XYZ file of N, CA and C in Angstrom:
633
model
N -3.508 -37.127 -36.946
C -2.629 -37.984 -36.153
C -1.559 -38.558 -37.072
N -0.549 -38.718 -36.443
C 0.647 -38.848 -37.497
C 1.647 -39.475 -36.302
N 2.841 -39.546 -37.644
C 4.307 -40.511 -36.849
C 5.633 -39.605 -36.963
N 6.377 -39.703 -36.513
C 7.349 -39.251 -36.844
C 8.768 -39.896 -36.737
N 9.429 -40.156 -37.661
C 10.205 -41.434 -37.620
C 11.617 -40.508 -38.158
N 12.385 -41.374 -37.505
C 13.915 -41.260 -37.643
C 14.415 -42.134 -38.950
N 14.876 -42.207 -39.968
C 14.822 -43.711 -40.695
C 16.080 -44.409 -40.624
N 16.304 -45.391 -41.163
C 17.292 -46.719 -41.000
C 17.360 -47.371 -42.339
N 18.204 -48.491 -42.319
C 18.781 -49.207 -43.704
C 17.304 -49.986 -43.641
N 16.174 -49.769 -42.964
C 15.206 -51.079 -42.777
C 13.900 -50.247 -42.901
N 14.279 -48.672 -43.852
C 12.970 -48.168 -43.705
C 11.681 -48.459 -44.023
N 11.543 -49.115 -45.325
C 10.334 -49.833 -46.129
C 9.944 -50.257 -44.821
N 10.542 -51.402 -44.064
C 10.103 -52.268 -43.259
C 9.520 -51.964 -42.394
N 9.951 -50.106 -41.943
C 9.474 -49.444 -41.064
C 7.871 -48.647 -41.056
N 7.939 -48.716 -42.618
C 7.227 -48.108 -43.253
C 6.032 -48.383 -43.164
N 6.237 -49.866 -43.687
C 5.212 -50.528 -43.456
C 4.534 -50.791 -42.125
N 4.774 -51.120 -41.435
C 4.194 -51.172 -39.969
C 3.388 -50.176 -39.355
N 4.333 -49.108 -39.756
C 3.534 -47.480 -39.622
C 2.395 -47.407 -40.139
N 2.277 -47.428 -41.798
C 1.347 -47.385 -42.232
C 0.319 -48.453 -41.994
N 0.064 -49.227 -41.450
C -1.074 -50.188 -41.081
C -1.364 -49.095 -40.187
N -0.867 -48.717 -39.311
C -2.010 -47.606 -38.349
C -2.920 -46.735 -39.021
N -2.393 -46.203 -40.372
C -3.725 -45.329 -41.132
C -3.166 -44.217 -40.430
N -1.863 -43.469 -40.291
C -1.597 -41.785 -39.886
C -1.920 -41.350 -41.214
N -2.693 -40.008 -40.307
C -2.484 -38.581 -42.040
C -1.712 -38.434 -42.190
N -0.351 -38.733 -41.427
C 0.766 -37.823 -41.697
C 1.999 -38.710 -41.550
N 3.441 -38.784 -42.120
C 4.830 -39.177 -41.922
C 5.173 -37.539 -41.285
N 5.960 -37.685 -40.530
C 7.029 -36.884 -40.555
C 8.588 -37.451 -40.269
N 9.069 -37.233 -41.672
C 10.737 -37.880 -41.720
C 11.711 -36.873 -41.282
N 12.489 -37.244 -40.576
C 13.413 -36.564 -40.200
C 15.067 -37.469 -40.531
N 16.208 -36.762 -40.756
C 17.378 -37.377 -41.398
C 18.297 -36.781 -40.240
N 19.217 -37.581 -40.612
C 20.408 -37.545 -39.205
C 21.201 -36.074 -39.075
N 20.911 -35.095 -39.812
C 21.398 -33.997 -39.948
C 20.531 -33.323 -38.937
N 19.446 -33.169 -38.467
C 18.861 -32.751 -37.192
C 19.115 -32.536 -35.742
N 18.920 -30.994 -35.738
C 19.498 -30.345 -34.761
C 20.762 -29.708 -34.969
N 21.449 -29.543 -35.706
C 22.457 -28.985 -36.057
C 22.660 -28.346 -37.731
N 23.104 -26.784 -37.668
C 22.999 -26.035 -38.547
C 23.848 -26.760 -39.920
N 25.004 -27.920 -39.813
C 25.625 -28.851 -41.155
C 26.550 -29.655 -40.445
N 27.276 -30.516 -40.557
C 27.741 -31.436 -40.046
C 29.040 -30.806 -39.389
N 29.557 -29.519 -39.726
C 30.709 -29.048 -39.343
C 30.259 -27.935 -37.810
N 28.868 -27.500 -38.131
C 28.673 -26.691 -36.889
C 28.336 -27.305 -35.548
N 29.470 -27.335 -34.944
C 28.685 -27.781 -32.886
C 29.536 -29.062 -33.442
N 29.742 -29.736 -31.860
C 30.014 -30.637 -31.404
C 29.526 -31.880 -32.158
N 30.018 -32.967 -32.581
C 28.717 -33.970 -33.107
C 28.804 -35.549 -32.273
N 28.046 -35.242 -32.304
C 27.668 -37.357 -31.338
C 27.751 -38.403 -31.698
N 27.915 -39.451 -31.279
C 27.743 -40.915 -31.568
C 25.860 -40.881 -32.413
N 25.231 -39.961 -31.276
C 23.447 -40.099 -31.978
C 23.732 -39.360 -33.289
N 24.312 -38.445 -33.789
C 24.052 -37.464 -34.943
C 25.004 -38.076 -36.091
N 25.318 -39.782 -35.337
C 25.633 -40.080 -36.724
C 24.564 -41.268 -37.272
N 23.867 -41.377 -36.458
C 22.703 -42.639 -36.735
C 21.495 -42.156 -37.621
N 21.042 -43.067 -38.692
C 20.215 -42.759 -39.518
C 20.376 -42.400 -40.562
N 19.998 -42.065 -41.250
C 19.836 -41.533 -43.115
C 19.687 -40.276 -43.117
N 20.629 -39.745 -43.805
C 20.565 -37.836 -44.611
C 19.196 -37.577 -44.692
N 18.858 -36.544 -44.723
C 17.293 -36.153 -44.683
C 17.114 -36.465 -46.185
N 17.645 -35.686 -47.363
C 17.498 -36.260 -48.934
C 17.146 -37.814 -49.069
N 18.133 -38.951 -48.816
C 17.656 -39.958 -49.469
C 16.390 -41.038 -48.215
N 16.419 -40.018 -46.950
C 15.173 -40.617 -45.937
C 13.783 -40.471 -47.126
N 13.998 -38.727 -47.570
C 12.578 -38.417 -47.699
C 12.444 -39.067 -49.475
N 13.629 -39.491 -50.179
C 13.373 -40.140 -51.478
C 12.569 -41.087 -51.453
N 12.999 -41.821 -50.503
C 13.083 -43.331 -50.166
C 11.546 -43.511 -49.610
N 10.865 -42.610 -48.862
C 9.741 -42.904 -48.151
C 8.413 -42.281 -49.500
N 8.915 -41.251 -50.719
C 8.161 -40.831 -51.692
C 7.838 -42.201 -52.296
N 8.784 -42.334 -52.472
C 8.748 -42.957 -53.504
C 8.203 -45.092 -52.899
N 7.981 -44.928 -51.440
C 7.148 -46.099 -51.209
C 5.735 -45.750 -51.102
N 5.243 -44.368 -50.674
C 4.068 -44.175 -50.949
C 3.612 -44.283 -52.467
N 4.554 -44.481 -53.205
C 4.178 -43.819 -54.640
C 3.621 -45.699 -54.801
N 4.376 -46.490 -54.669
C 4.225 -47.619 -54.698
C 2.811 -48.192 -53.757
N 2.623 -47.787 -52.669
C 1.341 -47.739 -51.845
C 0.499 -47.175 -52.672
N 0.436 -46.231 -53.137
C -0.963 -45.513 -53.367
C -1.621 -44.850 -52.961
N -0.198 -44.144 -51.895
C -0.890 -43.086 -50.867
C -0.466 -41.918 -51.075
N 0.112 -41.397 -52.137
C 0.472 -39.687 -52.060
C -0.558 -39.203 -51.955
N -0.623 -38.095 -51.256
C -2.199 -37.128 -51.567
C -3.260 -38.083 -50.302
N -2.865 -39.269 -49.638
C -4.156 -39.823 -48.511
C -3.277 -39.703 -47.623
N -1.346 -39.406 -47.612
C -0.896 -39.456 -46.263
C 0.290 -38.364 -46.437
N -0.169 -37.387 -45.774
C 1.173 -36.128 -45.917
C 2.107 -36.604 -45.773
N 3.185 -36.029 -46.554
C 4.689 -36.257 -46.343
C 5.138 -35.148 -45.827
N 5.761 -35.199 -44.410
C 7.060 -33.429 -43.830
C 7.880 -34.263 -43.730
N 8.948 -33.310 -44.061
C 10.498 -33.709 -44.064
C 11.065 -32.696 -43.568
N 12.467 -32.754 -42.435
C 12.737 -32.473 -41.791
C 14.119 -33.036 -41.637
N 15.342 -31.731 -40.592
C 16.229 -31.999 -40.730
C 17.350 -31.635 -41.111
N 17.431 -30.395 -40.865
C 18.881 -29.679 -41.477
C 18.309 -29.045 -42.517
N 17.143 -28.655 -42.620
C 16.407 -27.803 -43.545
C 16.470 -26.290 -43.023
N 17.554 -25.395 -43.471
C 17.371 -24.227 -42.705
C 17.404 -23.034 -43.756
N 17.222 -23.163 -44.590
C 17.084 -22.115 -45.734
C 15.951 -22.267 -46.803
N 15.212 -20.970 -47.296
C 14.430 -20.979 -47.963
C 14.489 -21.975 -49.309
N 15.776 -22.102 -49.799
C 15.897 -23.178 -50.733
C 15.984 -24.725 -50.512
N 16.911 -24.855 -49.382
C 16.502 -26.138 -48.583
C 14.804 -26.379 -48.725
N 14.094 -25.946 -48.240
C 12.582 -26.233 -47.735
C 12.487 -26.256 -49.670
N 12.286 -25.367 -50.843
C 11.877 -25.518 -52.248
C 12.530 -27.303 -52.608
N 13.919 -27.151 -52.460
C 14.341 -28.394 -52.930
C 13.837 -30.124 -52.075
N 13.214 -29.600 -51.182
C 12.644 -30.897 -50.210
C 11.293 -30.894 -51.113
N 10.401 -29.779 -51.323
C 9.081 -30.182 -51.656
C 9.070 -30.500 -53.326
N 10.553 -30.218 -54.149
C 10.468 -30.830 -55.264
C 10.511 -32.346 -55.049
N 11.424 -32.412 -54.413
C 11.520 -34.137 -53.790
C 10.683 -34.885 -53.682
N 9.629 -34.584 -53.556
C 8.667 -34.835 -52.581
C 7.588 -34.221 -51.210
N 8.470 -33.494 -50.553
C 7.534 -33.215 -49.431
C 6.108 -32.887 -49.794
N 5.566 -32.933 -49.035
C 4.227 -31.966 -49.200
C 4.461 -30.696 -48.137
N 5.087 -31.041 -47.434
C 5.550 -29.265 -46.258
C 6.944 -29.971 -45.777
N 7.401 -28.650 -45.283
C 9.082 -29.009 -44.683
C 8.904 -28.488 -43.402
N 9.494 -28.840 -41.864
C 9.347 -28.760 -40.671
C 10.732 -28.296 -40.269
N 10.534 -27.183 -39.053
C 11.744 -26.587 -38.903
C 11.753 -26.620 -37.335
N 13.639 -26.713 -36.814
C 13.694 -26.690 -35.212
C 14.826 -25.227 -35.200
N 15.640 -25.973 -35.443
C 16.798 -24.929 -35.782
C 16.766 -24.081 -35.994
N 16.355 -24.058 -37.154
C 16.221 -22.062 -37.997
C 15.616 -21.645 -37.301
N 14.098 -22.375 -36.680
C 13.115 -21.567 -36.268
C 13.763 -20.861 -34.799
N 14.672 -22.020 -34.002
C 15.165 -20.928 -32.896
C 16.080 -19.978 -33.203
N 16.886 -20.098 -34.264
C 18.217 -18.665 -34.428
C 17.344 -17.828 -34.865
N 16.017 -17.743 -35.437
C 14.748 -16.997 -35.596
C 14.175 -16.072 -34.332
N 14.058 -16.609 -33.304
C 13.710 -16.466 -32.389
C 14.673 -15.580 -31.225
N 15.122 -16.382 -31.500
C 16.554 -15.814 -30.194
C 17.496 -14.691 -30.579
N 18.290 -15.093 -31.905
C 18.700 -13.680 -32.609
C 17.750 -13.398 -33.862
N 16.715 -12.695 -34.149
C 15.911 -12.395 -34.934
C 16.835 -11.399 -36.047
N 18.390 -10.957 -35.697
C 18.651 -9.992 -36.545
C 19.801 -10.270 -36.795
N 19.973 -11.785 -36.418
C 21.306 -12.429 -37.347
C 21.285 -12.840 -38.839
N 22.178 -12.742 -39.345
C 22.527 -12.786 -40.442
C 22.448 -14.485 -41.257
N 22.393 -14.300 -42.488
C 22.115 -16.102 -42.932
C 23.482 -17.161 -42.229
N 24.307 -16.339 -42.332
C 25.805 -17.233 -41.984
C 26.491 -17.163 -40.853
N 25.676 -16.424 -40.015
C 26.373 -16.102 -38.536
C 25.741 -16.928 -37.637
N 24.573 -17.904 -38.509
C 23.737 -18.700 -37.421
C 24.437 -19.868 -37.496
N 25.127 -20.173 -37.497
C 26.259 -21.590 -37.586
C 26.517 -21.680 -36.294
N 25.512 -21.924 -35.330
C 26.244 -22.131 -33.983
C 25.085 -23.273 -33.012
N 25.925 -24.171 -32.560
C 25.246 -25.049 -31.612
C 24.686 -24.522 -30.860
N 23.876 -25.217 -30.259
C 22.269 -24.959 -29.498
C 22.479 -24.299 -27.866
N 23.537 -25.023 -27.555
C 24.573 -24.343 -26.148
C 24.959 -23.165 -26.390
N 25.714 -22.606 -27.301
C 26.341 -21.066 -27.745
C 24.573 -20.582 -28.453
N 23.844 -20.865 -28.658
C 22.678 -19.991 -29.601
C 22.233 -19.761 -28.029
N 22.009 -19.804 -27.171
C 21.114 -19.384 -25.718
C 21.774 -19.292 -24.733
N 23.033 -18.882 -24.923
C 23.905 -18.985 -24.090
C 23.997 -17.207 -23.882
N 23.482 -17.126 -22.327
C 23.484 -15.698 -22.022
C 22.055 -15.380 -22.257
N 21.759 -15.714 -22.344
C 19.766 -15.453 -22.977
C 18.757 -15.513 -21.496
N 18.788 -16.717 -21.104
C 18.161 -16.995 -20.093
C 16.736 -16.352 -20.355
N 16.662 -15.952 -19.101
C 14.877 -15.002 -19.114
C 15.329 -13.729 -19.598
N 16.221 -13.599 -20.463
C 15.802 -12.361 -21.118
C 15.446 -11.850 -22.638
N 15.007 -13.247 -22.806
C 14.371 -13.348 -24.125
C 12.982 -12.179 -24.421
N 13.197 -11.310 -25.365
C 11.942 -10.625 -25.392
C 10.694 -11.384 -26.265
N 9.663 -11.866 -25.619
C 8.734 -12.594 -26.291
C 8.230 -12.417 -27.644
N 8.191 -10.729 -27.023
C 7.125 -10.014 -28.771
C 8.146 -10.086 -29.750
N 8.852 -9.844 -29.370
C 10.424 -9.279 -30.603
C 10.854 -10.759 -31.043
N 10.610 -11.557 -29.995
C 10.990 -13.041 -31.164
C 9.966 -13.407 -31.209
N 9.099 -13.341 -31.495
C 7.233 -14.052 -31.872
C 7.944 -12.995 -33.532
N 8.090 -11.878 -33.180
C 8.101 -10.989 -34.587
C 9.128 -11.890 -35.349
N 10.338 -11.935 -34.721
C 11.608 -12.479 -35.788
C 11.248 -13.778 -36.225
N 10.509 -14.773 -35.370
C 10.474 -16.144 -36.692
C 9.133 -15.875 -37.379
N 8.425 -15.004 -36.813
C 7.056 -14.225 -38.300
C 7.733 -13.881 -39.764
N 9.185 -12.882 -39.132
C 9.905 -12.342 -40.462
C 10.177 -13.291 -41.401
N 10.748 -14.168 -40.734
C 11.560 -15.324 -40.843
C 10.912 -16.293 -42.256
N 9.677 -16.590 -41.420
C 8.871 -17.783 -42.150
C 8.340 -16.765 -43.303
N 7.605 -15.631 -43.126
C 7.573 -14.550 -43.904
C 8.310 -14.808 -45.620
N 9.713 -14.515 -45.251
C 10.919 -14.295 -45.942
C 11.139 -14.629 -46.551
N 10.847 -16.429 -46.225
C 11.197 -17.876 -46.460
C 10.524 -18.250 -47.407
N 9.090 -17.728 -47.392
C 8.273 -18.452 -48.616
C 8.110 -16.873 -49.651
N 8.355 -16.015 -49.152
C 8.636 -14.697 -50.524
C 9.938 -15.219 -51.521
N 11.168 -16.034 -50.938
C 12.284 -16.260 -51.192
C 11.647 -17.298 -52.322
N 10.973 -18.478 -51.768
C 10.306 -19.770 -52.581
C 9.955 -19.715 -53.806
N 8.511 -18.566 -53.654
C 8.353 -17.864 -54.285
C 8.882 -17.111 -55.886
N 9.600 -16.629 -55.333
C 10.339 -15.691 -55.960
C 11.519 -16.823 -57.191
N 12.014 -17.771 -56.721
C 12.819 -18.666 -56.958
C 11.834 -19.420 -58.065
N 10.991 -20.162 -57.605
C 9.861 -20.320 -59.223
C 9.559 -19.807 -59.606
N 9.309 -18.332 -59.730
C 9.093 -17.774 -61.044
C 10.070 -17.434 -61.573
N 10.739 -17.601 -60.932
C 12.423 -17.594 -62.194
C 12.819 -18.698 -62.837
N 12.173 -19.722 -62.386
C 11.534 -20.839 -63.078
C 10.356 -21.105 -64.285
N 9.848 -19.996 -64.069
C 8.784 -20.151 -64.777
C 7.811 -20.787 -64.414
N 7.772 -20.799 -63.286
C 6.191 -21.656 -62.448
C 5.628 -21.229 -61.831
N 4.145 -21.164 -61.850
C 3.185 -20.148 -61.383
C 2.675 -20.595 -60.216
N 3.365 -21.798 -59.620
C 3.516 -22.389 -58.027
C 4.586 -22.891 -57.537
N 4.582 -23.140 -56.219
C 5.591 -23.678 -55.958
C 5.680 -25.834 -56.276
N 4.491 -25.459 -55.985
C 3.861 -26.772 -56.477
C 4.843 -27.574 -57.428
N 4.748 -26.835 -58.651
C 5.527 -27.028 -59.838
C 6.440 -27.335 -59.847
N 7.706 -26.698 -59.208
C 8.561 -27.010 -59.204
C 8.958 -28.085 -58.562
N 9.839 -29.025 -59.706
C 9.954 -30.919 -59.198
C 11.094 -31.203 -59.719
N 11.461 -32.215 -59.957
C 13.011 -33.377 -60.092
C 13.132 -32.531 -61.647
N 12.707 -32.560 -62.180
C 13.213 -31.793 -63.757
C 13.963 -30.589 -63.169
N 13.645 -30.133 -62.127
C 13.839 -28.652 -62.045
C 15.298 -28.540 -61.190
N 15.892 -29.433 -60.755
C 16.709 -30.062 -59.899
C 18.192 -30.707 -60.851
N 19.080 -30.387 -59.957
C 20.840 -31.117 -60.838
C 21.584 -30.827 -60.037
N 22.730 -31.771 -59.526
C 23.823 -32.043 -58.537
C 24.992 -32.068 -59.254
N 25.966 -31.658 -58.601
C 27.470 -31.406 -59.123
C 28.007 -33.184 -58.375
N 27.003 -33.893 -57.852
C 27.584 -35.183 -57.562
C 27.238 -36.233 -57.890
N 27.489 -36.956 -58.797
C 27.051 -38.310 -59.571
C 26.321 -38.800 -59.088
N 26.668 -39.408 -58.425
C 25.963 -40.497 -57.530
C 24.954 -40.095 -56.963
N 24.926 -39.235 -56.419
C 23.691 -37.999 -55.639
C 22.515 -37.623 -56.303
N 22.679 -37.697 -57.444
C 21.764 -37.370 -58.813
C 21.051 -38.543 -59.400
N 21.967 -39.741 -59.121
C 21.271 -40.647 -59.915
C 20.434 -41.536 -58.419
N 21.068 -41.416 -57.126
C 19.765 -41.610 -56.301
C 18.649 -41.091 -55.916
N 18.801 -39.693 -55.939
C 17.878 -38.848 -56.598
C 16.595 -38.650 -57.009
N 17.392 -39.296 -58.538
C 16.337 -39.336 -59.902
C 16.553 -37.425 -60.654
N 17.625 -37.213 -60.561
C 17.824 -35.917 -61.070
C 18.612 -35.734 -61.796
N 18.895 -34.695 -62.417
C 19.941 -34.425 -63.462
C 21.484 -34.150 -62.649
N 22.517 -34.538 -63.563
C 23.589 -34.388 -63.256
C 24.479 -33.020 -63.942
N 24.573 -32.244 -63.708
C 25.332 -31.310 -64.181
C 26.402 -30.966 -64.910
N 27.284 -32.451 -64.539
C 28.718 -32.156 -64.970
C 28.752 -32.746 -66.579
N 27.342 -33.470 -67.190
C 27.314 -34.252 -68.293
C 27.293 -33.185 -69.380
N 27.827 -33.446 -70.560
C 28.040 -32.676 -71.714
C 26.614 -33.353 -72.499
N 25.601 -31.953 -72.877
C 24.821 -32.741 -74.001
C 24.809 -32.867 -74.885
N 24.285 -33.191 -75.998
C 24.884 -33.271 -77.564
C 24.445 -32.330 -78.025
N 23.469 -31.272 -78.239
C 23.635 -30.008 -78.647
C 24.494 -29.379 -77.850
N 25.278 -28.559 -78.880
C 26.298 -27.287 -78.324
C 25.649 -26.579 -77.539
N 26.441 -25.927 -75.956
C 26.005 -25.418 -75.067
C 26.242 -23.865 -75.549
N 25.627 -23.005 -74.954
C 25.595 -21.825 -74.917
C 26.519 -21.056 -74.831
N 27.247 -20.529 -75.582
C 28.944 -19.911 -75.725
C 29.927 -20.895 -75.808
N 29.457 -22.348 -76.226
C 30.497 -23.592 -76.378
C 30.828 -23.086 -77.948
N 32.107 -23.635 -77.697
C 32.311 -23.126 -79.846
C 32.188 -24.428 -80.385
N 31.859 -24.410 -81.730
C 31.573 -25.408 -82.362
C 32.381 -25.880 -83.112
N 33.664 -25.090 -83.225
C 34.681 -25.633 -83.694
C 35.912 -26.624 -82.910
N 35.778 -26.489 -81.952
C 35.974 -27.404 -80.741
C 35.703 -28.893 -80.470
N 36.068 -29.503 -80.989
C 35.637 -31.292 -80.795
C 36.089 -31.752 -79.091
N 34.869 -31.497 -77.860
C 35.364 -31.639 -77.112
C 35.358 -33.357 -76.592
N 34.899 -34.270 -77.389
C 35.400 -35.485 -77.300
C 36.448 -36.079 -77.903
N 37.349 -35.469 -78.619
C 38.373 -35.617 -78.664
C 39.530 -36.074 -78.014
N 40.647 -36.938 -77.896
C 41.444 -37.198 -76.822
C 42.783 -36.190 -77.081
N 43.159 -35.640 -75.740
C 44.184 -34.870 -75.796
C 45.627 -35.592 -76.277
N 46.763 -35.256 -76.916
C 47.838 -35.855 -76.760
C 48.340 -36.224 -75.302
């Protein structure tokens, strides 16, 4: 038995209340839900309420971490999670599993669309479909799908060097956006480190000021 919460500037607060019930489970969801990124489909007065799925599901880790409940109360996160790396980079975060609406229907409905052709609101994705959805053939396409998804995961940590997915966490993680990184708790990308980088020349003083 579990909750599933939308979050707000008042989540702790929310948090808390929840958790006096004793659920096995959170499920967080961020205002990016239901829609393939903020540019695909129509968007609402509702799809602007709430917190990004990233700093919902930071924010709620990291109060269990403070509770003492990782590992006594699942964390899913949810929310504009529609790619095999989406779902890796949520469970470095934190998740313990990632929950899908979206993908799972362009899964379903077009089973033989392409990663970038599924950019389409929920009106145009079933539009023309009606009852002529073939059951078996989309039971097969979000099988492929989810299939795919964790071969992809997979595949992505051991190019990591991790012999789970488990493993892979916030070390493993870096944003091209400041601020994004340091709410986070991740590395920032754009920082120069003090050993010379890899094909950096060393004759080069790049702290130097230009004329």
């Amino acid at each position: 038995i579990g909750v599933k919460v939308g979050g707000t500037g008042f989540l702790e607060k929310e948090l808390d209340l929840i958790l006096r019930a004793g659920p096995d489970f959170l499920s967080v969801t961020g205002l990016e839900g239901g829609f393939w990124d903020g540019k695909a489909g129509p968007i609402d007065s509702w799809a602007s309420m709430g917190l990004p799925t990233l700093h919902l599901l930071v924010r709620t880790r990291r109060f269990l971490e403070e509770r003492k409940l990782c590992g006594k109360v699942t964390l899913l996160a949810g929310g504009g999670r529609v790619t095999p790396m989406d779902f890796l980079k949520a469970m470095a975060l934190g998740a313990d599993a990632v929950f899908i609406g979206f993908a799972a229907l362009v899964a379903l409905v077009r089973p033989q669309a392409s990663l970038f052709s599924r950019r389409l609101p929920i009106d145009r994705l079933f539009y023309g479909k009606g009852k002529g959805i073939h059951v078996s053939q989309a039971a097969h396409g979000l099988a492929n799908f989810l299939k795919a998804a964790v071969a992809e995961m997979q595949a992505a940590a051991l190019r990591m060097g991790k012999n789970h997915l488990r493993d892979v966490g916030l070390d493993d993680l870096s944003s091209v956006d400041r601020d994004l990184a340091a709410y986070l708790g991740i590395g920032w990308c754009g920082g120069w480190k003090e050993e010379p980088w890899y094909g950096q020349s060393r004759g080069y003083n790049f702290s130097r000021k230009e004329d």
